[in-house]
Short mmCIF file of C-alpha atoms in Angstrom, two decimals:
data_model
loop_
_atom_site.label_atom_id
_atom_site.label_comp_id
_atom_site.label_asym_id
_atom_site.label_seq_id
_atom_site.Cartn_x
_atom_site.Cartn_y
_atom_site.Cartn_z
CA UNK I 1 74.13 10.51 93.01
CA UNK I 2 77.58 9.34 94.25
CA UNK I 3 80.79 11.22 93.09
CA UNK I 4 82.23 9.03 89.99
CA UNK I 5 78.18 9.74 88.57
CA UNK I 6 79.23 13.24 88.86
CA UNK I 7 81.99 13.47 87.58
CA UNK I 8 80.63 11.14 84.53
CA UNK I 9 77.86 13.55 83.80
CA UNK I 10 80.37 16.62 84.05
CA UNK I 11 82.70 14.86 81.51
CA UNK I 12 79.49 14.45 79.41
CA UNK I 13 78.42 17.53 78.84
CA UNK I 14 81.52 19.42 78.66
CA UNK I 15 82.44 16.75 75.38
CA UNK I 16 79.12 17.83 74.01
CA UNK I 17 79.65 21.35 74.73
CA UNK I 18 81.12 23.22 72.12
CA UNK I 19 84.10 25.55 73.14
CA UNK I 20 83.87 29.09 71.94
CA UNK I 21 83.44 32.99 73.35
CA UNK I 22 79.92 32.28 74.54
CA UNK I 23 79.99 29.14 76.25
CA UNK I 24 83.91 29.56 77.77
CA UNK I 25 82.25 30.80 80.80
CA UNK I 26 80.22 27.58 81.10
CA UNK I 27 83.14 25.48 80.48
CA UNK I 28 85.05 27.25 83.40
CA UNK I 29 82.64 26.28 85.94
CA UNK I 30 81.97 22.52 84.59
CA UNK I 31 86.09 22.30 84.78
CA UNK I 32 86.20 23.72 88.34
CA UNK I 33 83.60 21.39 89.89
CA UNK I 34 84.76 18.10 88.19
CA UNK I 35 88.10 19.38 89.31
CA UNK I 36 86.48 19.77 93.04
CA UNK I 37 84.59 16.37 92.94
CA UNK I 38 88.00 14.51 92.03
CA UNK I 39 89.55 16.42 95.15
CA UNK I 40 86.95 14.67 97.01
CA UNK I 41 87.42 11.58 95.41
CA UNK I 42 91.11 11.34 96.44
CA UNK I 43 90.41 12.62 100.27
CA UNK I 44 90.52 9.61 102.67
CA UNK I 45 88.40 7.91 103.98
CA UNK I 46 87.82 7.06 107.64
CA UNK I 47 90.33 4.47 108.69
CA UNK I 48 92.14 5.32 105.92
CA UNK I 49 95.94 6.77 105.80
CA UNK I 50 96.41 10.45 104.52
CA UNK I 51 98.67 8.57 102.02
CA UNK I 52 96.38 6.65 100.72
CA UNK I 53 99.22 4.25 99.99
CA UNK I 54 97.46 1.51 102.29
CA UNK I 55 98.70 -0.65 105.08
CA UNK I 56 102.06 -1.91 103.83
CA UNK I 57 102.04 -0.34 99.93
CA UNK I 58 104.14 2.69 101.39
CA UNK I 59 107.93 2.31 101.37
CA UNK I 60 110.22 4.63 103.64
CA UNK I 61 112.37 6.84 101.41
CA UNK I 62 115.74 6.73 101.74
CA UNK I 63 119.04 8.08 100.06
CA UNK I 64 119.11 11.42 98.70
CA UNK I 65 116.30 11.38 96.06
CA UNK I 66 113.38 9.28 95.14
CA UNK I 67 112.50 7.89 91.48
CA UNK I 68 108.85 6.08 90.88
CA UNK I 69 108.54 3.70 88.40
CA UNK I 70 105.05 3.75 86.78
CA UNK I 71 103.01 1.83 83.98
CA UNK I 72 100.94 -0.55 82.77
CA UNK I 73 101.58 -4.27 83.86
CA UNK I 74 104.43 -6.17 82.77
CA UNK I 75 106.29 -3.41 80.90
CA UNK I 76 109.45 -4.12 82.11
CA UNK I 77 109.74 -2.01 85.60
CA UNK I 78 110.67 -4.79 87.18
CA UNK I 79 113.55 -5.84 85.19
CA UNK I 80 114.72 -2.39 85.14
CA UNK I 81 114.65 -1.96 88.89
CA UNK I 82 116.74 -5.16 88.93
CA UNK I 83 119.02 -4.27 86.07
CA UNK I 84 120.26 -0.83 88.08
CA UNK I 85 120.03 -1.61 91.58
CA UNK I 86 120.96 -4.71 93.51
CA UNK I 87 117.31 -5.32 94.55
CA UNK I 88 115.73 -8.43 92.71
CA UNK I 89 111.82 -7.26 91.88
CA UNK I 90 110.17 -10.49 90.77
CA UNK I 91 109.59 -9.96 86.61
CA UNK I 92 107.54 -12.10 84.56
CA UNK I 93 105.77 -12.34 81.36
CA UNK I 94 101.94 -12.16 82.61
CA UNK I 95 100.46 -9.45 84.59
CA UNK I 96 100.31 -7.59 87.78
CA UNK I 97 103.46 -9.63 89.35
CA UNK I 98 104.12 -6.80 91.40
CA UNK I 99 101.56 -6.78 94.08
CA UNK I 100 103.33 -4.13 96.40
CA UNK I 101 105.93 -1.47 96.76
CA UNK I 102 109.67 -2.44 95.46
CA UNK I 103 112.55 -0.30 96.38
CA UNK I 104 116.51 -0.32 95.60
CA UNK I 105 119.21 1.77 95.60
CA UNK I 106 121.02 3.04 92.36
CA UNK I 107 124.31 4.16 93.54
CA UNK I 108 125.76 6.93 90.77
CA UNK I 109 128.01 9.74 91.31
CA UNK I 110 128.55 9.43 94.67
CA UNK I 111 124.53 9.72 95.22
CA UNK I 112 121.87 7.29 96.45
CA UNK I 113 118.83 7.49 94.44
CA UNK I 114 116.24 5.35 95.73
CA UNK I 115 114.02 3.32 93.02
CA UNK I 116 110.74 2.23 93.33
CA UNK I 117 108.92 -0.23 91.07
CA UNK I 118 105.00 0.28 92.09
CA UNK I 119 102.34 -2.34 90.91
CA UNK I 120 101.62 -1.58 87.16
CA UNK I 121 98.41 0.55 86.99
CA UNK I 122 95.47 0.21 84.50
CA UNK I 123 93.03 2.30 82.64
CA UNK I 124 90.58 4.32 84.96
CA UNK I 125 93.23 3.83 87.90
CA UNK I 126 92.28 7.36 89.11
CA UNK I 127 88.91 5.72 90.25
CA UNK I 128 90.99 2.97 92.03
CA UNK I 129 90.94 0.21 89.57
CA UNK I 130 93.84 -1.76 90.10
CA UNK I 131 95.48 -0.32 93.06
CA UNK I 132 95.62 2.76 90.94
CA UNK I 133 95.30 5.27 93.52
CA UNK I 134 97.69 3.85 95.89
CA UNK I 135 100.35 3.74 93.11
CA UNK I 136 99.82 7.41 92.18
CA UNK I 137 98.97 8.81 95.56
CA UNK I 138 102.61 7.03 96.63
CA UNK I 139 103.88 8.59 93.27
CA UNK I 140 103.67 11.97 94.59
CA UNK I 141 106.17 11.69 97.27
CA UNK I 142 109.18 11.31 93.70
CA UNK I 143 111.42 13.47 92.47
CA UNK I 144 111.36 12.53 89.06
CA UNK I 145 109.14 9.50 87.88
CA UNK I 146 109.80 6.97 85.06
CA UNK I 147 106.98 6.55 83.00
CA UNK I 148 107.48 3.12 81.59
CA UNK I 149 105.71 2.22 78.58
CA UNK I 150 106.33 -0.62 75.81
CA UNK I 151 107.66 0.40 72.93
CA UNK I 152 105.33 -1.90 70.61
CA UNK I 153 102.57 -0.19 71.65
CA UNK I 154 103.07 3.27 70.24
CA UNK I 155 101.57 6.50 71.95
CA UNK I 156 98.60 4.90 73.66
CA UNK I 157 100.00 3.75 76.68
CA UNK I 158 101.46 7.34 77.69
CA UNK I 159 98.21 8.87 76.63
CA UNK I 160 95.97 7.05 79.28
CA UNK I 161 98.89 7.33 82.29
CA UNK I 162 99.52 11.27 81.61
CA UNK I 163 95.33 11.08 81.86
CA UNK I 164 95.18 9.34 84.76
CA UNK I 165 97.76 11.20 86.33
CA UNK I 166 96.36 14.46 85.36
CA UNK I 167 93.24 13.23 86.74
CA UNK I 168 94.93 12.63 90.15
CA UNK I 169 96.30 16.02 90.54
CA UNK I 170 99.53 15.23 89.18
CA UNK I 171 101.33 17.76 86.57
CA UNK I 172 104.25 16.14 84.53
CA UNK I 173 107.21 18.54 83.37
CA UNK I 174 104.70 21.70 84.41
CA UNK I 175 105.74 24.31 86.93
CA UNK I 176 103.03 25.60 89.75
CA UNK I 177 100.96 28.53 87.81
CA UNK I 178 102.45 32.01 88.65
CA UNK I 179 99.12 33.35 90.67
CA UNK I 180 99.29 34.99 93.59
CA UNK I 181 97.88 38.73 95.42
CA UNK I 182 97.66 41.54 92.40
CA UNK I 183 95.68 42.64 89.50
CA UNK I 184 96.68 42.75 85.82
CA UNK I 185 95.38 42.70 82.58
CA UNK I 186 94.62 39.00 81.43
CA UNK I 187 94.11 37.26 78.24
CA UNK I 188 92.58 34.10 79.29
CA UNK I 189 90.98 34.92 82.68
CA UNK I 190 88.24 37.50 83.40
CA UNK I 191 86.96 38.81 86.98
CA UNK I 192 83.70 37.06 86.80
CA UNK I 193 84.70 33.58 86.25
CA UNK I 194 86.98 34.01 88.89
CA UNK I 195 84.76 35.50 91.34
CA UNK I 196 82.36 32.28 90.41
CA UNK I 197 85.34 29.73 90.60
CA UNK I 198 85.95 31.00 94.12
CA UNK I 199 82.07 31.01 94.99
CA UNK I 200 81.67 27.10 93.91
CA UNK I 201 84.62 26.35 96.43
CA UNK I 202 83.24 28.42 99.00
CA UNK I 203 85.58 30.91 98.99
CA UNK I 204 83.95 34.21 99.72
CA UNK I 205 86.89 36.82 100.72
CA UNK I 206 89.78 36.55 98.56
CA UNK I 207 92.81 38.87 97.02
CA UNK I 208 93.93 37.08 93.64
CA UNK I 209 96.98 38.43 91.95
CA UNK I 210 97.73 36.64 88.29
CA UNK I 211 101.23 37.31 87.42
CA UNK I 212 101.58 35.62 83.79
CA UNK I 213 99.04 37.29 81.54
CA UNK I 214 98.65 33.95 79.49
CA UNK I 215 97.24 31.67 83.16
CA UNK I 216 94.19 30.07 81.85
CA UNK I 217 91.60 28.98 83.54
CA UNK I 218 92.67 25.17 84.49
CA UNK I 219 95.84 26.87 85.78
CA UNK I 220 93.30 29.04 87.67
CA UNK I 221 91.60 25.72 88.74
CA UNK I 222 94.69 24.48 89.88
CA UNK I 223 95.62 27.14 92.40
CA UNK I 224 92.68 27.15 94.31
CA UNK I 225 93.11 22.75 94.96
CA UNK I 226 97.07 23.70 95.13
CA UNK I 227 97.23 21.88 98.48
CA UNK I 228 96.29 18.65 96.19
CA UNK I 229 98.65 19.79 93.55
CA UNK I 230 102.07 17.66 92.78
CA UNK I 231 104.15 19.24 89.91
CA UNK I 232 107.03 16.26 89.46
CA UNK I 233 109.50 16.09 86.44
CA UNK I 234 109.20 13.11 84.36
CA UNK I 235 111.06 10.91 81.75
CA UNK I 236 109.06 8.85 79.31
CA UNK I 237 110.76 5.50 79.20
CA UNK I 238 110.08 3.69 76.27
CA UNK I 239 111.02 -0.39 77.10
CA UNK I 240 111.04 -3.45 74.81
CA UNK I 241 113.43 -1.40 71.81
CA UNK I 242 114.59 -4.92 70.22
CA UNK I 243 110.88 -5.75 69.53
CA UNK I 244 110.31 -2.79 66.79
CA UNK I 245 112.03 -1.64 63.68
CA UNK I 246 115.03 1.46 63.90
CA UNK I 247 112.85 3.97 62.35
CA UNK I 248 110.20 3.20 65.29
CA UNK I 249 113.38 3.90 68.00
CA UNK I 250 114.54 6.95 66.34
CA UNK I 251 111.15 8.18 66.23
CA UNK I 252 111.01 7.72 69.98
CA UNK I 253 113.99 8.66 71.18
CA UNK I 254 113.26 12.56 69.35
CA UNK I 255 109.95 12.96 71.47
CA UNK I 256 111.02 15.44 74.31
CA UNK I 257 111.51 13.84 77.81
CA UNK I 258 111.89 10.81 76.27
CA UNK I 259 114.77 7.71 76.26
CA UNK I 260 114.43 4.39 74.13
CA UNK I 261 115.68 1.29 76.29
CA UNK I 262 115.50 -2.36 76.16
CA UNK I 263 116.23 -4.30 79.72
CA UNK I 264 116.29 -7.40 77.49
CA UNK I 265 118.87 -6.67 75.36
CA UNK I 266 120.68 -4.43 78.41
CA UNK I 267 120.58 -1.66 75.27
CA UNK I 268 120.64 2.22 76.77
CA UNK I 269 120.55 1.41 80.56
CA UNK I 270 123.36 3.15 81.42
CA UNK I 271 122.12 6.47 79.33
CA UNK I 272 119.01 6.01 81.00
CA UNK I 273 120.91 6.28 84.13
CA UNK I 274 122.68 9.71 82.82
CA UNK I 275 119.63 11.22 82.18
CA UNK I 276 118.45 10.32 85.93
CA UNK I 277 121.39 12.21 87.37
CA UNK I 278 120.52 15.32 85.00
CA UNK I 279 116.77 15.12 85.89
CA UNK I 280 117.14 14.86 89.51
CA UNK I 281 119.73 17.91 89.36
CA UNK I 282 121.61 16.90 92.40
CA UNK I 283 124.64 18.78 93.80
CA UNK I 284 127.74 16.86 95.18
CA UNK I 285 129.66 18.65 98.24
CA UNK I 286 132.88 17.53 99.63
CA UNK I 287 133.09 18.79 103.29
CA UNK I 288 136.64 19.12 105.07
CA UNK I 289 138.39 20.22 108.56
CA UNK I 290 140.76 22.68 109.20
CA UNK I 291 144.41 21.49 108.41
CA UNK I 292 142.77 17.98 106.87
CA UNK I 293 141.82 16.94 102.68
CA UNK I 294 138.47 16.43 101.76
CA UNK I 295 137.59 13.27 101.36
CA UNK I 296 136.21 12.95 97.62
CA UNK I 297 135.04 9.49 97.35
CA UNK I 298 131.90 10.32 100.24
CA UNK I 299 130.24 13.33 98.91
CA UNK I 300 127.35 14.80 100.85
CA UNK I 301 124.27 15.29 98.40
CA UNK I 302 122.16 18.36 98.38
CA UNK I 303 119.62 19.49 96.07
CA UNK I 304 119.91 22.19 93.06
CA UNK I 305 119.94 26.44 94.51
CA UNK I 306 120.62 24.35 98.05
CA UNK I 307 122.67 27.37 100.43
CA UNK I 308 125.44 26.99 102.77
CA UNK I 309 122.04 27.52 105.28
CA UNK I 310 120.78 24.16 103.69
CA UNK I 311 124.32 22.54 104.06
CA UNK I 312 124.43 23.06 108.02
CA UNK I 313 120.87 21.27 108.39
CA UNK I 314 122.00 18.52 106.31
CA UNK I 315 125.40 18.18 108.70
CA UNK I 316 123.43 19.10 112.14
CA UNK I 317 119.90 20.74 112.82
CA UNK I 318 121.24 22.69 115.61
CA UNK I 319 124.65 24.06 113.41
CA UNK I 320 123.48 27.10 112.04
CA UNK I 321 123.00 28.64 115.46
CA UNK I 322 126.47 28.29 115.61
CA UNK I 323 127.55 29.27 112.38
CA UNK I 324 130.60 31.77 112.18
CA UNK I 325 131.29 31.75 108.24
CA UNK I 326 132.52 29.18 105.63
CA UNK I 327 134.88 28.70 103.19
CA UNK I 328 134.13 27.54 99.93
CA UNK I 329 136.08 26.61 97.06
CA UNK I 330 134.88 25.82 93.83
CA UNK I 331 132.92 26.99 91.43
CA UNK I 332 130.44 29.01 93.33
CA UNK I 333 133.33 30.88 94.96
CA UNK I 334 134.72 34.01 93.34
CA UNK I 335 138.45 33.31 94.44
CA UNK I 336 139.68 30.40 96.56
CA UNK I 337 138.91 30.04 99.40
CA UNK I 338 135.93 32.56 99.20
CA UNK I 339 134.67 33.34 102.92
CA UNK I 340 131.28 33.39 102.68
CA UNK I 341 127.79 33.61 105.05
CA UNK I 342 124.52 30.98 105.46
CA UNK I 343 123.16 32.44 101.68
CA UNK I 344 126.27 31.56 99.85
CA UNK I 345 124.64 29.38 97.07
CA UNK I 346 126.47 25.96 96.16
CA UNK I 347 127.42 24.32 93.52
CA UNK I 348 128.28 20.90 92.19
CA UNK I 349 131.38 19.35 93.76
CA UNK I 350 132.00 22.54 95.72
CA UNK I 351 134.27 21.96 99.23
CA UNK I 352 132.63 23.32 102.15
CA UNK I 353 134.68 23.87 105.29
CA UNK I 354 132.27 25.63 108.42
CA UNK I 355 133.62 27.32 110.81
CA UNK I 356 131.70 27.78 114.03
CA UNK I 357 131.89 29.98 116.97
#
């Protein structure tokens, strides 16, 4: 029996098992060996890149953050990738024009945040129908991802992705479970299905410590494939506004996550942009020299909680061997300048001067 029969049966019998004190045991161990067999289903195979993008499907990443564009065929990703960035994506009305990886750059605040319309993905993707794994497998490598979904078609089409996505190992707008090396009292997890999780995947000597009392046991599940993980924000784009009625849009536009668009019509493109920036959480840094002005048109870009530590790598690898102190001013800073060492915390549009030995 190959691995999709598996995982078949499993998904049969846990939707004819039903869930309740006696059987939650059983359900545990059906959930952690489908989860197992679709952690072998995504390994590669020989000859086959640890991507799994495929010869060609990858695209390098560039700039200072990465947003994936993903959904069905013909949604409008391509149009959107053209409307923000000066790359041209081929769009048309019929399905599966993009056969590849597309990438531009959206220049906003100072930042490059690279875009990239992948091939539109179908139902059952997760067993490679349509490129499917490819497109997700490169998915994980975002920041933040676009779901892009047509507006005339209601909840459905962000019901299969987030499936297929969860499928893949991919958890939208979810932080990694708190679990690591103690014991506490737990509401959802008990000693013996997690002595049996651990058997099934051949783990034989472990120390488990569950720090939130409420992990359950797919967030149990989760931990032990967390080398397979991928926890990535995401924004639910809803494209194709001008084709349904106002009560539809305002409907759509109050589900969390979510923005209401309509690349036809160029309606809510640049709020969609907005909501990037926020998402991504970048912080903008203007670095100067003794005696000279920053320069605030060229930013450097760092990421949220980034240190002064993390500022030196991003100006030279080798700078923080020769870090003295720096001087910060900004919001971050107590006074102005504030001299401070490599764990100084940054903020947005702080200035940065280092000062080596």
């Amino acid at each position: 029996m190959g691995i999709l029969e598996k995982i078949a049966q499993i998904q049969e019998e846990l939707s004819k098992t039903q869930k309740n004190k006696a059987t939650e045991y059983h359900i545990g161990l059906l959930k952690g060996k489908l989860a197992r067999y679709r952690r072998e289903l995504l390994e590669p195979q020989p000859g086959q890149g640890s991507s799994g993008g495929g010869q060609g499907f990858e695209i390098a990443k560039a700039g200072d953050a990465r947003v994936s564009l993903i959904g069905f065929p013909s949604v409008g990703k391509s149009s959107f990738l053209s409307k923000v960035t000066n790359t041209k994506s081929e769009a048309a009305n019929y399905e599966f024009t993009t056969l590849t990886s597309v990438g531009g750059i959206l220049e906003y605040n100072g930042a490059e945040v690279q875009i990239v319309d992948l091939p539109g993905i179908i139902k059952a993707a997760a067993q490679g129908k349509g490129r499917g794994r490819q497109v997700i497998a490169v998915s994980r490598t975002s920041d933040l991802i676009l779901m892009v979904l047509d507006a005339t078609k209601g909840g459905e089409q962000r019901q299969i992705l987030e499936n297929e996505l969860e499928t893949m190992g991919i958890r939208l707008n979810k932080e990694r479970p708190n679990i690591s090396l103690k014991s506490r009292k737990l509401a959802y997890l008990d000693e013996k299905i997690v002595s049996a999780l651990l058997k099934d995947y051949k783990i034989h000597n472990a120390d488990v410590l569950v720090r939130d009392e409420n992990c359950t046991i797919e967030d149990f599940i989760d931990i032990i494939n967390d080398q397979h993980m991928s926890y990535i924000k995401c924004l639910y784009v809803y494209n194709k506004a001008d084709a349904v009625s106002l009560e539809e849009v305002d409907r759509l536009a109050r589900e969390p996550n979510t923005m209401v668009i309509s690349c036809e019509e160029d309606l809510g493109i640049d709020d969609l942009k907005e909501e990037i920036w926020r998402q991504l959480d970048l912080v903008r840094l203007y670095t100067k020299r003794r005696g000279i002005q920053p320069n605030f048109d060229d930013p450097m870009v760092v990421r949220s909680q980034s240190t002064i530590l993390q500022v030196c790598d991003a100006i030279h690898r080798d700078m923080k061997n020769q870090f003295k102190y720096a001087l910060v001013w900004g919001s971050s800073a107590k006074h102005s300048p504030q001299k401070c060492g490599l764990q100084h915390p940054v903020h947005d549009e702080d200035v940065v001067q280092i000062i080596t030995k």
